[in-house]
Structure formats: structure tokens, C-alpha cells
């Protein structure tokens, strides 16, 4: 926050003399295509994290604030297996997914299941605690310095006119599409997916038809942890991973899920892309110090106009508004 | 029973007589150490802690200072201003504590400096001074590391040596990075370099600078900028370089002294190749001139460090070595009673102490120990730090 204030102050006090750059209207729009492209990459990441939130929400109406930590663990464990144990890159990435899924399932068994009779806010607090535990444990086990992974395919960025796209961004967008397809098939084509959704939309009905709701939530935790780790594996080569990097990315993913419509896979995807693109494009018109604040302003504006998110939410009762 | 009691007493007396504490006949000099042992800088401060412990051990093994050993008392401030201030106050209230070392990070030190000034206790700061407190002319705080002024001066030399005419500065939005940018602009323009300070900045938490750099890119091309100065520290440095290269910008990148860490190269990968920056000497100690006094000190320290911890030493370990060395040097020069004020006076009169980072000179007007001569130019080549030299610029 301090850095943010000083950045804006610095910008405001920095008089536009002949040394500082005067961006003319023409130049203002020149970077837009590139900013849009970078926004799409971020959007895909937010969408991927948002999908994790939605998967758990669809099974239990719960908000899992440890979702960002799954992303962090995805990057961290891959780094650990690849650099410390020196397994091949691909193998470490593939091993990481089940490992993080296991952590997700353990989180359910050790934190959520014992609190199954507690109210929703208490569960929320429990996941927040779990998130702190996971990030601190990662700091103790893997160290506090940031870590980076090499790109999957080491090639220079592709230039299309004024835009240059790094290959890793294409991987991220591809992964988001793949995960969306997987979730679509899971919830529309399999009995398991339908049972998961039923346990959230109509708990009593699910109980009556013999669906074990706890088992469904257990599976949802595993699936969402797996998706989080996938996001972590794909984004670490673009950015870096450190023990506290999960918090902000988890928050942004949560915003994406709310923005698009809480409880809808398509909503999380749309919300993620809207958030990513708006955030990135805002830089063209405003100092970059406002970038993180823009996300929240956009969220507020959209929720004023559409309280149930862009695509509407099955969980939020409109009568309450 | 009585017999056993006598034997125990005899044994107790014998052992106490044998211990060095008794041999020294005096209590140790207690030094409070206020560090970010947890939080994002935990690994870096652990290196500092280890280096200080290694040095204190060496001094105590050699019989201490005039028979009195040193003792370090560590307190963790968790990278929080409140806890750093609480630790500082705790140390100052303990009459046994002679001086306080730390905190390490720039944003915590303004508070502890103010407490040091009020309570009249020496506060040794590791990272460069916060530019906002420089004008206060504080009497009780001393800086170990290279200040923003000398880093900027050395960088201007690098720019002149490379014959760059126009430099774009992309700086972080925190006081130290801002002051590095301002000093670079000031010194650079004195030497006829055109310095363009970007109105776009970044925060330490920014993991992607592509939006800002996209906005700067047309200016870089239009103004035909010769070099891009990533005026920052920590992870943003390699991220800027990485994002620049991903945007297809080939402009040479200049960095700050905060680029001299192995993890910075690891984060940036191939993009870091060719980055040049003014650096502290321990980063390339094996490549220093033969007649440089810092070279044998570094080689000797690195050997002891490797024997003890099994890893190569780095510039942070060097700060630990220099801090304890400076304290030892000051204590040895005190004639008469060692008090907080006599220690401050002795420390302020440090002249020509040779450490791993160079030669320290303190005076009543200069509380930054090092000078421009204690820095070298470094280029990243093949994933390693390589010293570069220019005739007339060393």
C-alpha cells in the first residue's frame, strides 16, 4: 500500500517538463494491441484459478481461500522435483499434479471434514488459516527466495505485426481451454459431476437420493487442487513463484469467479478474461500504480449493475438484492 | 553427604575457573541484532546471521577484545516495522546492550534510526540509507552497504565508459529506487548524458511489467535510447529484463548493485545475459586486481565460510564479516571505559578499515562507510558474474 501511494504521489508531483515523456493521442493507442495480448494471458491465469474456486463452490457453496496456495504449491513442487531432486522437467510437472491433489484432499480431511457441522463463515476462516499454514510451510521447506522454471519450449517470442507473443502464454491459454473442456465433460456427461453439483444446489435432495455429500466435497477439493497446481506449473515459467505469491493470485481468481457469475464455470472464464484485459488496458490510460486497484473498481462497478455477475449466479438469490 | 557436597563445590569451582568467561574476568560486550529472520528476506538475513556468528566465534576463540568476548543477541522482526521498532526499544532499554545491528531492509530502518537517535545508542544499518533520512544528519546511525549516491556515480561511469548518450530509467516506486533514479539523473546530466525518467513505475509485488514496458516501448524506439536502466532491486529486476526481451526490445540493460545475487540470474534465465551493473566487490572477488586489499580478505573469508557452511560466500555474508570487523576495530580503539557514547565516537572515527567490500571511512559528516572506489563493473555472461574493466574508469 505504501509503495502504491508513493508511486501515485511521485507521478502526480512529477511535472511534465521537457524530460518526461508526453504521450500524444496517437501514441496512446499504439500499445493497445500488445496490452490486450498480455491481458489475455493474465485473463487465462485468473480464469484457471477462478475455475478452482467454482469447482468447490459447485459442490458445497463454500469459498476455499487456500485456492491460491494450490497454485503456489504447483510451481514450488515442480521446482523442487526438477531442480533439487533433478527429475526430468516433464516428469516433475506430471508428478506435481497428483501431489497437490493429495494435499487438497488432505486439506478436506483434516480441516473441512471435522468442521462439517460448522457454519459457512467458520469454514471460510478455516480455509484462510489453511492458506496461511500452507504458505508458511512452503517458506520453511523450500526457502523464501523466489524461484523460476525454464519455459516449456525455449524459443523466441512470435511477432505478429506490432504484437509479440511468448509461447508460454499460448500454453496458458491452451491449458485454460483444456481444463474448461474437462470440467464441462465432468459436470455434463458424468454421473459424478452431476452428483457433485446436486450436493450443492439441493443438499436435501442429494441426501435423499443417496449421494454422499462429503465424498463429493472431498473429490471437489482434489479436482480444484489439481487445477490450481496446473495453473502454477504453467505460469511459473512466465513469472516466478515464491511462498507468498499464492495470496494475490488467489484473490484475483476469486474476483474473476464473482465477476463472471459465482458458481458457473463459464462465468469464471469470462470473468477472468474481462479482469485480465481491463487491468492490462488500464495501464495505457492511467499510471501503472493503479493496476491492482482497477480490478476492484471493475468488480464494484459490474456488481452495482449486475449483482449476480455477468452471466448470473445460480447461488445468489436475487430476492435478497 | 557432606563429602559429596564438598566434591561438588570443588568441581564447580574448577569448571568455572576453566571456562573462558572466568578467564576473561569480565562480562561480554552484548550486541543486539534486529533482523528479518522470517518473511520474504529470511534466506538473505540468515546468511548475514551466519556470517556474523562465524566472525564472533573467531574473535572469541582468539580471546575476545582485551579479554572480553562478544555476544550476539538475535531478535526477529518478521519484516514488520512495528516489531522492528519494538525490538529496537527492547535493546535500548537493556543497559547491557552496547549497540544494535539491523534491520536489514531499507523500509524498516527510518524507525529504528529515530529510536537510536532518541535513546542514544549506535545503530548499524546494513542496506543503503533511506534517502529521506539522509538530510536529518543523524548522529547514531551508520551504514555499511554502498549508498544510493555511490551506486549512481559508479553507474554514470559505466554509461560514460560504454559511450551511451541516452538512458531510459524505469524505476521502482519505493524511496530507495526513486532516489537511485534521481541521483542517476543528476550525476548523469552533469556529465552530459541525456537521462529520461519514465513516468511509469513498478511496485515490488509486480510479477509482470509487460503493461508498463509496452507503454514505454514506443518512446524507446522514437528517442533511440542507448540503454535501459532497470532501477530496482529483488525479483522485479530479472522480471523487467525478461519482459523487455519478450517484447522484442534489444536495448542493453543496466542494473543496480542489487543484481549481484545468484537467484537474480536464476529468475531471469537467458534474458539476463549482457546485463551490466555497478557491483560490490565480493560478487566477483576472485577477479579483483592482485593489489586490491579486498581480494585476500574475501578469499580467506570464503574459505572459512565454505568449511563451515559448505556453500560459496556472497556479498551479504561479506556485510556480516565487515560489520563484526568494524565493531571489533572500534572496540579496540576505545581507551578507557566502553560506553554507548564512547563506542559511537570510536566507530565514527573508523579510518581505513579493510573489509570484504572495500575500505571503510567514517567521519562526523559521512556515515556511509564505502566510496565509489569500492565498487566494480560487472557483466552477466554465461549465467555468471564477470568483472569488466574500462581504462580510465576504475
XYZ file of C-alpha atoms in Angstrom:
715
model
C 0.000 0.000 0.000
C 2.833 2.354 0.903
C 4.515 1.675 -2.383
C 1.259 2.315 -4.155
C 0.726 5.696 -2.525
C 4.284 6.827 -3.098
C 4.056 5.727 -6.723
C 0.986 7.797 -7.368
C 2.356 10.749 -5.453
C 5.545 10.551 -7.423
C 3.589 10.529 -10.622
C 1.496 13.496 -9.611
C 4.427 15.572 -8.429
C 6.473 14.749 -11.485
C 5.839 17.809 -13.625
C 5.753 17.103 -17.352
C 8.866 19.111 -18.277
C 10.790 18.531 -21.479
C 12.463 15.436 -19.993
C 9.366 13.437 -19.194
C 7.536 11.808 -21.991
C 4.446 13.419 -23.384
C 2.282 10.711 -24.816
C 0.170 12.084 -27.610
C -3.219 10.699 -28.511
C -1.789 8.710 -31.383
C 0.842 7.144 -29.198
C -1.723 6.414 -26.534
C -3.460 3.863 -28.726
C -0.349 2.339 -30.249
C 0.361 -0.085 -27.401
C -3.240 -1.259 -27.104
C -2.891 -4.472 -29.189
C 0.135 -5.568 -27.144
C -1.589 -4.695 -23.880
C -4.624 -6.668 -24.998
C -2.451 -9.712 -25.691
C -0.792 -9.519 -22.303
C -4.234 -9.064 -20.757
C -5.395 -12.294 -22.386
C -2.512 -14.181 -20.765
C -3.394 -12.783 -17.369
C -7.052 -13.440 -18.051
C -6.328 -17.101 -18.732
C -4.455 -17.358 -15.425
C -7.247 -15.701 -13.452
C -9.772 -17.916 -15.206
C -7.807 -21.049 -14.321
C -7.645 -20.025 -10.661
C -11.284 -18.903 -10.724
C -12.348 -22.326 -12.034
C -10.812 -23.892 -8.937
C -12.989 -21.703 -6.720
C -16.065 -22.562 -8.748
C -15.445 -26.314 -8.619
C -15.543 -26.294 -4.833
C -18.428 -23.820 -4.746
C -20.393 -26.087 -7.073
C -20.050 -28.976 -4.654
C -20.537 -27.192 -1.344
C -21.233 -23.447 -1.800
C -18.014 -22.936 0.099
C -15.248 -20.436 -0.646
C -11.836 -22.023 -0.372
C -9.334 -19.263 0.280
C -6.462 -21.730 0.092
C -7.004 -21.960 -3.685
C -4.135 -19.558 -4.379
C -1.811 -21.766 -2.323
C -2.505 -24.705 -4.663
C -1.176 -22.512 -7.467
C 1.891 -21.664 -5.404
C 2.424 -25.330 -4.485
C 2.127 -26.328 -8.140
C 5.042 -24.086 -9.054
C 7.012 -24.787 -5.904
C 6.798 -28.592 -6.015
C 7.667 -28.680 -9.713
C 10.695 -26.529 -8.955
C 11.643 -28.783 -6.060
C 11.333 -32.008 -8.067
C 13.061 -30.532 -11.113
C 15.919 -28.579 -9.503
C 16.516 -30.321 -6.168
C 15.700 -33.967 -6.898
C 16.670 -33.424 -10.561
C 13.895 -35.367 -12.209
C 13.136 -34.582 -15.852
C 11.040 -31.423 -16.294
C 8.012 -33.182 -17.758
C 8.033 -35.904 -15.102
C 8.267 -33.375 -12.258
C 5.322 -31.462 -13.711
C 3.251 -34.639 -14.015
C 4.213 -35.780 -10.512
C 3.301 -32.423 -9.032
C -0.355 -32.609 -10.048
C -1.214 -35.753 -8.021
C 0.906 -34.484 -5.135
C -1.023 -31.224 -4.923
C -4.291 -33.123 -5.378
C -3.278 -35.198 -2.382
C -2.636 -32.024 -0.386
C -6.074 -30.762 -1.462
C -7.720 -33.990 -0.285
C -5.800 -33.868 2.998
C -6.948 -30.285 3.460
C -10.512 -31.523 3.215
C -9.945 -34.459 5.557
C -8.063 -32.506 8.202
C -9.721 -29.096 8.082
C -13.084 -29.135 6.321
C -14.493 -32.547 7.259
C -14.032 -32.158 11.034
C -15.833 -28.813 10.740
C -18.681 -30.210 8.627
C -21.294 -29.147 11.186
C -19.937 -25.599 11.453
C -21.447 -22.668 9.618
C -20.091 -21.296 6.356
C -18.173 -18.321 7.821
C -16.297 -20.677 10.130
C -15.318 -22.870 7.186
C -14.179 -19.735 5.386
C -11.948 -18.836 8.292
C -10.609 -22.377 8.410
C -9.566 -22.220 4.747
C -7.926 -18.870 5.385
C -5.949 -20.461 8.201
C -5.044 -23.373 5.963
C -3.809 -20.899 3.380
C -1.503 -19.243 5.918
C -0.303 -22.661 7.047
C 0.490 -23.798 3.515
C 2.400 -20.643 2.604
C 4.413 -20.651 5.836
C 5.163 -24.365 5.486
C 6.377 -23.721 1.958
C 8.643 -20.911 3.247
C 10.140 -23.274 5.810
C 10.561 -26.235 3.464
C 11.583 -24.584 0.213
C 13.032 -21.254 1.349
C 11.807 -17.730 0.924
C 13.669 -16.643 -2.200
C 11.613 -16.511 -5.402
C 12.092 -19.371 -7.845
C 11.644 -19.606 -11.609
C 11.252 -22.509 -14.038
C 12.519 -22.543 -17.621
C 9.924 -22.164 -20.390
C 8.459 -25.427 -21.777
C 9.840 -24.742 -25.226
C 12.742 -22.349 -25.386
C 12.044 -20.250 -28.443
C 11.975 -16.513 -29.083
C 8.568 -14.826 -28.982
C 6.404 -14.844 -32.092
C 5.988 -11.443 -33.746
C 2.674 -10.669 -35.409
C 2.821 -7.091 -36.638
C 3.296 -4.843 -33.613
C 2.472 -7.651 -31.169
C 4.889 -10.194 -29.806
C 3.505 -13.264 -28.091
C 5.574 -15.572 -25.927
C 4.941 -19.269 -26.456
C 4.347 -19.821 -22.772
C 1.303 -17.518 -22.908
C -0.169 -19.745 -25.596
C 0.376 -22.724 -23.296
C -1.523 -20.973 -20.518
C -4.466 -20.133 -22.786
C -4.429 -23.707 -24.100
C -4.419 -25.136 -20.574
C -7.397 -22.991 -19.623
C -9.367 -24.273 -22.610
C -8.426 -27.853 -21.785
C -9.471 -27.529 -18.157
C -12.743 -25.929 -19.189
C -13.427 -28.826 -21.563
C -12.609 -31.313 -18.821
C -14.936 -29.588 -16.366
C -17.689 -29.359 -18.940
C -17.471 -33.071 -19.626
C -17.272 -33.830 -15.906
C -20.362 -31.858 -14.966
C -22.486 -32.544 -18.030
C -21.534 -36.027 -19.140
C -20.731 -37.965 -15.968
C -22.870 -39.028 -13.063
C -20.118 -37.982 -10.671
C -20.182 -34.409 -11.909
C -23.941 -34.269 -11.675
C -23.843 -35.691 -8.177
C -21.288 -33.052 -7.187
C -23.499 -30.285 -8.460
C -26.576 -31.763 -6.871
C -24.969 -31.860 -3.430
C -24.586 -28.111 -3.582
C -27.796 -26.947 -5.280
C -30.099 -29.255 -3.307
C -28.382 -30.820 -0.287
C -31.554 -32.498 0.959
C -32.375 -33.912 -2.438
C -28.844 -35.206 -2.762
C -29.038 -36.875 0.632
C -32.366 -38.479 -0.264
C -31.005 -39.895 -3.483
C -28.106 -41.478 -1.647
C -25.307 -39.167 -2.684
C -22.574 -38.861 -0.086
C -22.111 -35.127 0.055
C -18.852 -35.310 1.994
C -17.386 -37.622 -0.611
C -18.421 -35.139 -3.311
C -16.743 -32.240 -1.496
C -13.695 -34.419 -0.953
C -13.468 -35.078 -4.686
C -14.114 -31.406 -5.471
C -11.159 -30.438 -3.300
C -8.944 -32.889 -5.130
C -10.049 -31.644 -8.551
C -9.690 -27.983 -7.671
C -6.251 -28.562 -6.132
C -5.230 -30.322 -9.329
C -6.412 -27.366 -11.396
C -4.614 -24.937 -9.129
C -1.382 -26.888 -9.462
C -1.817 -26.930 -13.236
C -2.096 -23.132 -13.186
C 1.045 -22.973 -11.055
C 3.009 -25.219 -13.411
C 2.000 -23.191 -16.447
C 2.556 -19.707 -15.057
C 5.807 -20.209 -13.120
C 7.923 -20.122 -16.323
C 6.367 -16.723 -17.193
C 6.630 -15.160 -13.753
C 8.169 -16.758 -10.704
C 6.920 -18.479 -7.611
C 7.582 -17.530 -4.013
C 5.962 -18.733 -0.832
C 3.605 -15.742 -0.649
C 2.720 -15.473 -4.333
C -0.468 -17.528 -3.888
C -2.356 -14.896 -1.938
C -2.735 -12.220 -4.604
C -3.329 -14.652 -7.429
C -5.964 -16.452 -5.345
C -7.704 -13.163 -4.654
C -7.716 -12.226 -8.340
C -9.096 -15.640 -9.260
C -11.825 -15.198 -6.678
C -12.706 -11.795 -8.146
C -12.843 -13.385 -11.594
C -15.243 -16.058 -10.363
C -17.527 -13.489 -8.696
C -17.342 -11.133 -11.664
C -18.456 -13.698 -14.204
C -21.150 -15.192 -12.010
C -20.398 -17.104 -8.820
C -20.799 -20.822 -9.302
C -20.559 -21.024 -13.090
C -17.589 -22.448 -14.984
C -18.267 -20.205 -17.958
C -18.615 -17.278 -15.574
C -15.155 -17.823 -14.107
C -13.644 -17.992 -17.575
C -15.385 -14.848 -18.781
C -14.701 -13.025 -15.536
C -11.034 -13.969 -15.720
C -10.602 -12.643 -19.230
C -12.549 -9.443 -18.519
C -10.471 -8.791 -15.435
C -7.154 -9.536 -17.137
C -7.864 -7.411 -20.192
C -9.295 -4.451 -18.252
C -6.377 -4.487 -15.851
C -3.855 -4.546 -18.647
C -5.570 -1.945 -20.835
C -5.973 0.412 -17.877
C -2.206 0.895 -17.913
C -2.491 2.701 -21.254
C -4.641 5.418 -19.728
C -3.510 5.521 -16.132
C -0.244 5.171 -14.212
C 0.545 1.540 -13.589
C 0.352 2.067 -9.835
C -3.434 1.879 -10.127
C -3.346 -1.511 -11.859
C -4.313 -3.622 -8.854
C -6.958 -1.147 -7.708
C -8.589 -1.266 -11.153
C -9.537 -4.910 -10.560
C -11.575 -3.964 -7.531
C -13.147 -0.901 -9.135
C -14.280 -3.028 -12.085
C -15.690 -5.618 -9.705
C -17.670 -2.978 -7.843
C -18.990 -1.329 -10.997
C -20.175 -4.601 -12.506
C -21.731 -5.767 -9.263
C -23.624 -2.453 -8.907
C -25.212 -3.052 -12.282
C -25.445 -6.821 -12.199
C -25.345 -8.098 -8.621
C -25.247 -11.705 -9.775
C -22.240 -11.275 -12.014
C -22.080 -11.014 -15.784
C -23.598 -14.416 -16.524
C -25.719 -14.622 -13.391
C -25.171 -16.914 -10.469
C -27.193 -19.970 -9.504
C -26.276 -19.440 -5.871
C -27.030 -15.806 -5.263
C -30.710 -15.314 -4.604
C -31.824 -12.207 -6.473
C -34.600 -11.523 -3.998
C -32.012 -10.660 -1.418
C -30.899 -7.729 -3.514
C 26.529 -36.369 52.159
C 28.739 -33.568 53.355
C 31.664 -35.056 51.451
C 29.728 -35.135 48.202
C 28.807 -31.501 48.732
C 32.470 -30.535 49.075
C 33.407 -32.507 45.991
C 30.608 -30.839 44.052
C 31.761 -27.414 45.204
C 35.337 -28.194 44.224
C 34.213 -29.481 40.859
C 32.075 -26.389 40.336
C 34.936 -24.064 41.179
C 37.286 -25.988 38.959
C 34.945 -25.852 35.955
C 34.146 -22.168 36.379
C 37.808 -21.392 36.643
C 38.412 -23.348 33.441
C 35.740 -21.593 31.351
C 36.852 -18.698 29.168
C 34.206 -16.439 30.740
C 36.043 -16.664 34.016
C 39.409 -16.386 32.311
C 38.314 -13.104 30.731
C 37.330 -11.902 34.199
C 34.743 -9.635 32.586
C 31.328 -9.806 31.053
C 30.925 -9.934 27.259
C 30.137 -6.988 25.019
C 26.499 -7.533 24.097
C 25.339 -6.625 20.604
C 21.644 -6.583 19.739
C 20.828 -7.852 16.250
C 17.431 -6.881 14.858
C 16.866 -8.817 11.619
C 14.151 -10.018 9.236
C 14.758 -13.664 10.136
C 11.276 -14.582 8.899
C 9.382 -13.160 5.934
C 10.471 -12.668 2.330
C 14.119 -11.895 3.203
C 14.576 -14.796 5.607
C 17.183 -16.555 3.478
C 19.242 -13.415 2.938
C 19.243 -12.433 6.600
C 20.132 -15.997 7.573
C 23.333 -15.599 5.555
C 24.024 -12.361 7.388
C 23.371 -14.021 10.738
C 25.657 -16.941 9.911
C 28.451 -14.615 8.817
C 28.202 -12.564 11.991
C 28.225 -15.693 14.149
C 31.252 -17.046 12.284
C 33.166 -13.831 12.936
C 32.160 -13.534 16.586
C 33.289 -17.115 17.099
C 36.661 -16.321 15.565
C 37.135 -13.281 17.805
C 36.057 -15.122 20.953
C 38.309 -18.075 20.182
C 41.230 -15.677 19.940
C 40.445 -14.402 23.435
C 37.923 -11.682 22.693
C 38.684 -7.975 22.664
C 41.032 -7.073 25.510
C 39.851 -10.208 27.224
C 36.145 -9.556 26.780
C 34.203 -11.745 24.353
C 31.455 -10.568 22.021
C 27.910 -11.834 22.352
C 25.189 -11.505 19.723
C 21.558 -11.349 20.812
C 19.224 -12.010 17.885
C 15.668 -10.776 17.633
C 13.411 -11.454 14.675
C 11.377 -8.543 13.357
C 9.465 -10.558 10.735
C 9.804 -7.761 8.141
C 7.342 -5.620 10.107
C 8.010 -2.028 11.110
C 6.178 -2.446 14.418
C 8.211 -5.428 15.521
C 11.450 -3.831 14.321
C 10.671 -0.807 16.476
C 9.706 -2.996 19.446
C 12.957 -4.956 19.180
C 14.937 -1.758 18.937
C 13.251 -0.312 22.026
C 13.808 -3.554 23.909
C 17.508 -3.449 23.083
C 17.897 0.182 24.047
C 16.246 -0.372 27.430
C 18.669 -3.196 28.216
C 21.678 -1.373 29.653
C 23.910 -4.341 28.827
C 23.451 -3.847 25.097
C 26.234 -1.736 23.627
C 24.879 -1.268 20.108
C 22.244 -2.590 17.721
C 22.842 -4.048 14.247
C 19.993 -4.044 11.737
C 17.356 -4.027 10.429
C 18.466 -5.191 7.027
C 15.804 -3.771 4.736
C 15.524 -0.167 3.682
C 11.886 0.366 4.664
C 12.318 -0.620 8.306
C 15.316 1.484 9.157
C 13.836 5.000 9.387
C 12.012 3.951 12.549
C 14.941 2.292 14.278
C 17.185 5.214 13.357
C 14.795 7.603 15.057
C 14.768 5.413 18.179
C 18.572 5.183 18.119
C 18.780 8.961 17.925
C 16.406 9.466 20.818
C 17.843 6.764 23.073
C 21.469 7.473 22.139
C 22.613 4.060 21.005
C 24.629 3.170 17.916
C 22.524 1.594 15.169
C 24.403 -0.099 12.346
C 22.252 -0.358 9.217
C 23.132 -2.859 6.522
C 21.276 -1.746 3.406
C 21.841 1.689 1.882
C 20.496 4.629 3.779
C 16.968 5.712 3.206
C 17.362 8.947 1.221
C 14.582 10.584 3.192
C 16.540 10.363 6.426
C 19.872 11.481 4.999
C 19.033 15.153 5.481
C 18.317 14.579 9.157
C 22.086 14.221 9.765
C 21.513 11.582 12.402
C 24.467 11.040 14.700
C 23.829 7.487 15.910
C 23.134 5.551 12.729
C 25.839 4.204 10.400
C 25.518 2.493 7.020
C 27.539 -0.496 5.952
C 26.421 -1.071 2.372
C 27.043 1.015 -0.734
C 24.809 4.103 -0.679
C 22.499 5.171 -3.492
C 24.883 8.072 -4.197
C 27.964 5.976 -4.917
C 25.971 3.410 -6.877
C 24.623 6.187 -9.101
C 28.086 7.706 -9.512
C 29.547 4.350 -10.490
C 26.711 3.723 -12.934
C 27.297 7.099 -14.585
C 30.915 5.997 -15.038
C 29.708 2.786 -16.657
C 27.467 4.737 -19.019
C 30.342 7.056 -19.938
C 32.698 4.109 -20.475
C 30.152 2.435 -22.742
C 29.592 5.772 -24.525
C 25.824 5.647 -24.149
C 24.269 9.041 -24.871
C 20.658 8.488 -23.880
C 19.450 6.334 -20.988
C 15.873 5.479 -20.072
C 15.268 4.941 -16.346
C 12.445 2.624 -15.276
C 12.432 2.791 -11.500
C 10.548 1.204 -8.652
C 8.044 3.204 -6.652
C 9.806 2.970 -3.311
C 12.109 5.562 -1.740
C 15.441 3.879 -2.418
C 14.726 3.158 -6.087
C 13.386 6.673 -6.560
C 16.460 8.219 -5.057
C 18.723 5.984 -7.190
C 16.876 7.294 -10.245
C 17.093 10.922 -9.106
C 20.798 10.740 -8.309
C 21.490 8.989 -11.609
C 19.671 11.769 -13.458
C 21.518 14.455 -11.510
C 25.021 12.975 -11.909
C 24.373 11.848 -15.464
C 23.254 15.259 -16.657
C 26.319 16.820 -15.056
C 28.362 14.614 -17.394
C 26.220 15.364 -20.437
C 24.186 12.148 -20.576
C 20.548 12.546 -21.552
C 18.501 10.788 -18.876
C 14.817 10.110 -19.474
C 12.989 9.079 -16.314
C 9.928 7.061 -17.194
C 6.696 8.285 -15.599
C 5.745 4.604 -15.390
C 6.973 2.858 -12.258
C 6.639 -0.565 -10.705
C 5.989 -1.992 -7.265
C 7.989 -4.714 -5.517
C 4.964 -7.005 -5.817
C 4.585 -6.615 -9.593
C 5.209 -10.001 -11.170
C 4.752 -8.790 -14.730
C 5.980 -5.488 -16.137
C 4.743 -6.074 -19.683
C 1.979 -3.412 -19.485
C 4.384 -0.685 -18.314
C 7.086 -1.716 -20.776
C 4.587 -1.811 -23.639
C 3.800 1.791 -22.876
C 7.496 2.697 -22.749
C 8.426 0.754 -25.895
C 7.365 3.421 -28.478
C 9.354 6.034 -26.548
C 12.429 3.788 -26.557
C 12.169 3.484 -30.322
C 11.342 7.120 -31.006
C 14.055 8.570 -28.799
C 16.623 5.976 -29.926
C 17.617 5.226 -26.342
C 21.051 3.606 -25.972
C 20.487 1.838 -22.682
C 17.655 0.873 -20.370
C 18.287 1.280 -16.652
C 16.244 -1.139 -14.554
C 16.455 0.895 -11.366
C 15.169 -1.663 -8.904
C 16.056 -4.469 -6.524
C 14.908 -8.029 -5.855
C 12.716 -10.061 -8.230
C 11.478 -7.053 -10.316
C 14.990 -6.738 -11.813
C 15.048 -10.050 -13.704
C 11.326 -9.734 -14.490
C 11.899 -6.386 -16.224
C 14.722 -7.853 -18.293
C 12.694 -10.937 -19.145
C 9.638 -8.905 -20.170
C 11.757 -6.485 -22.213
C 13.248 -9.335 -24.223
C 9.829 -10.982 -24.620
C 8.592 -7.720 -26.161
C 11.440 -7.896 -28.660
C 13.342 -4.916 -27.221
C 17.078 -5.400 -27.716
C 18.288 -2.270 -25.839
C 21.172 -3.057 -23.435
C 20.002 -3.283 -19.837
C 21.793 -1.653 -16.910
C 21.073 -2.701 -13.356
C 21.741 -1.678 -9.790
C 24.101 -3.305 -7.285
C 21.099 -5.357 -6.119
C 21.531 -7.535 -9.225
C 24.586 -9.239 -7.747
C 22.870 -12.385 -6.450
C 22.750 -15.865 -7.904
C 18.975 -16.072 -7.576
C 18.577 -12.987 -9.772
C 20.290 -14.785 -12.674
C 18.224 -17.902 -11.993
C 14.985 -15.892 -12.154
C 15.840 -14.092 -15.373
C 17.448 -17.029 -17.162
C 18.822 -16.287 -20.601
C 17.357 -12.787 -20.653
C 19.952 -11.755 -18.067
C 22.847 -12.269 -20.495
C 24.657 -8.995 -21.134
C 23.139 -7.075 -18.232
C 25.743 -4.738 -16.724
C 25.715 -3.102 -13.349
C 27.920 -1.447 -10.720
C 28.583 -4.094 -8.135
C 30.025 -4.724 -4.713
C 33.446 -6.363 -4.730
C 32.554 -9.721 -3.082
C 30.364 -10.588 -6.098
C 33.489 -11.042 -8.243
C 36.165 -11.268 -5.562
C 38.219 -13.836 -7.470
C 38.502 -11.428 -10.405
C 39.755 -8.412 -8.431
C 43.148 -6.829 -9.040
C 46.067 -8.525 -7.344
C 46.932 -5.414 -5.328
C 43.341 -4.925 -4.149
C 43.289 -5.369 -0.345
C 39.739 -6.737 -0.572
C 40.893 -9.757 -2.584
C 42.870 -11.692 0.081
C 40.264 -10.814 2.709
C 37.495 -12.230 0.534
C 39.447 -15.351 -0.415
C 40.276 -16.057 3.205
C 36.698 -15.431 4.347
C 35.239 -17.516 1.528
C 37.481 -20.419 2.541
C 36.328 -20.271 6.147
C 32.710 -19.856 5.035
C 32.904 -22.909 2.781
C 34.485 -25.014 5.520
C 31.684 -24.098 7.890
C 28.567 -23.870 5.709
C 29.543 -25.715 2.519
C 28.347 -23.005 0.116
C 30.225 -20.138 -1.531
C 30.065 -16.839 0.363
C 28.285 -13.854 -1.160
C 28.048 -10.110 -0.697
C 25.556 -10.428 2.154
C 27.945 -12.692 4.058
C 30.537 -10.008 3.318
C 28.385 -7.391 5.067
C 28.236 -9.664 8.111
C 32.024 -10.017 8.125
C 32.552 -6.276 7.725
C 30.013 -5.355 10.419
C 31.660 -7.502 13.083
C 35.108 -6.438 11.850
C 34.192 -2.763 12.165
C 32.782 -3.307 15.660
C 35.951 -5.159 16.713
C 38.079 -2.390 15.231
C 36.139 0.332 17.050
C 36.196 -1.526 20.380
C 39.965 -1.996 20.149
C 40.465 1.722 19.685
C 38.458 2.760 22.741
C 40.699 3.969 25.547
C 39.068 3.980 28.915
C 35.512 2.952 29.685
C 33.442 1.345 26.966
C 30.062 3.031 26.951
C 27.424 3.612 24.307
C 28.741 7.096 23.623
C 32.423 6.196 23.616
C 31.620 3.374 21.202
C 29.797 5.746 18.893
C 32.745 8.110 18.900
C 35.204 5.323 18.154
C 33.024 3.950 15.380
C 32.679 7.379 13.809
C 36.459 7.693 13.765
C 36.941 4.480 11.775
C 39.610 5.252 9.224
C 40.707 2.839 6.540
C 39.223 -0.386 7.896
C 39.709 -3.049 5.237
C 36.755 -5.370 4.791
C 35.360 -7.678 2.127
C 33.525 -4.796 0.463
C 36.440 -2.387 0.467
C 37.863 0.310 2.691
C 35.548 1.924 5.221
C 35.946 5.561 6.257
C 33.533 7.188 8.665
C 33.537 10.793 9.829
C 31.230 13.160 11.676
C 29.742 14.235 8.344
C 29.941 10.920 6.479
C 28.069 7.954 7.951
C 28.196 5.949 4.705
C 31.351 3.913 5.043
C 32.142 2.987 1.465
C 33.014 5.132 -1.551
C 32.830 4.834 -5.321
C 36.277 3.195 -5.346
C 34.813 0.201 -3.541
C 32.671 -0.815 -6.485
C 33.454 -2.615 -9.730
C 31.655 -3.069 -13.048
C 30.067 -6.466 -13.589
C 28.519 -8.084 -16.632
C 26.400 -11.236 -16.640
C 27.887 -13.729 -19.077
C 27.105 -17.415 -19.416
C 24.973 -17.309 -16.278
C 27.887 -15.978 -14.218
C 29.097 -12.628 -12.956
C 32.082 -11.381 -14.899
C 34.083 -8.315 -13.997
C 34.551 -5.850 -16.848
C 37.134 -3.097 -16.876
C 37.451 0.107 -18.811
C 40.714 2.056 -18.938
C 40.352 5.313 -17.042
C 37.203 4.265 -15.206
C 38.404 2.292 -12.194
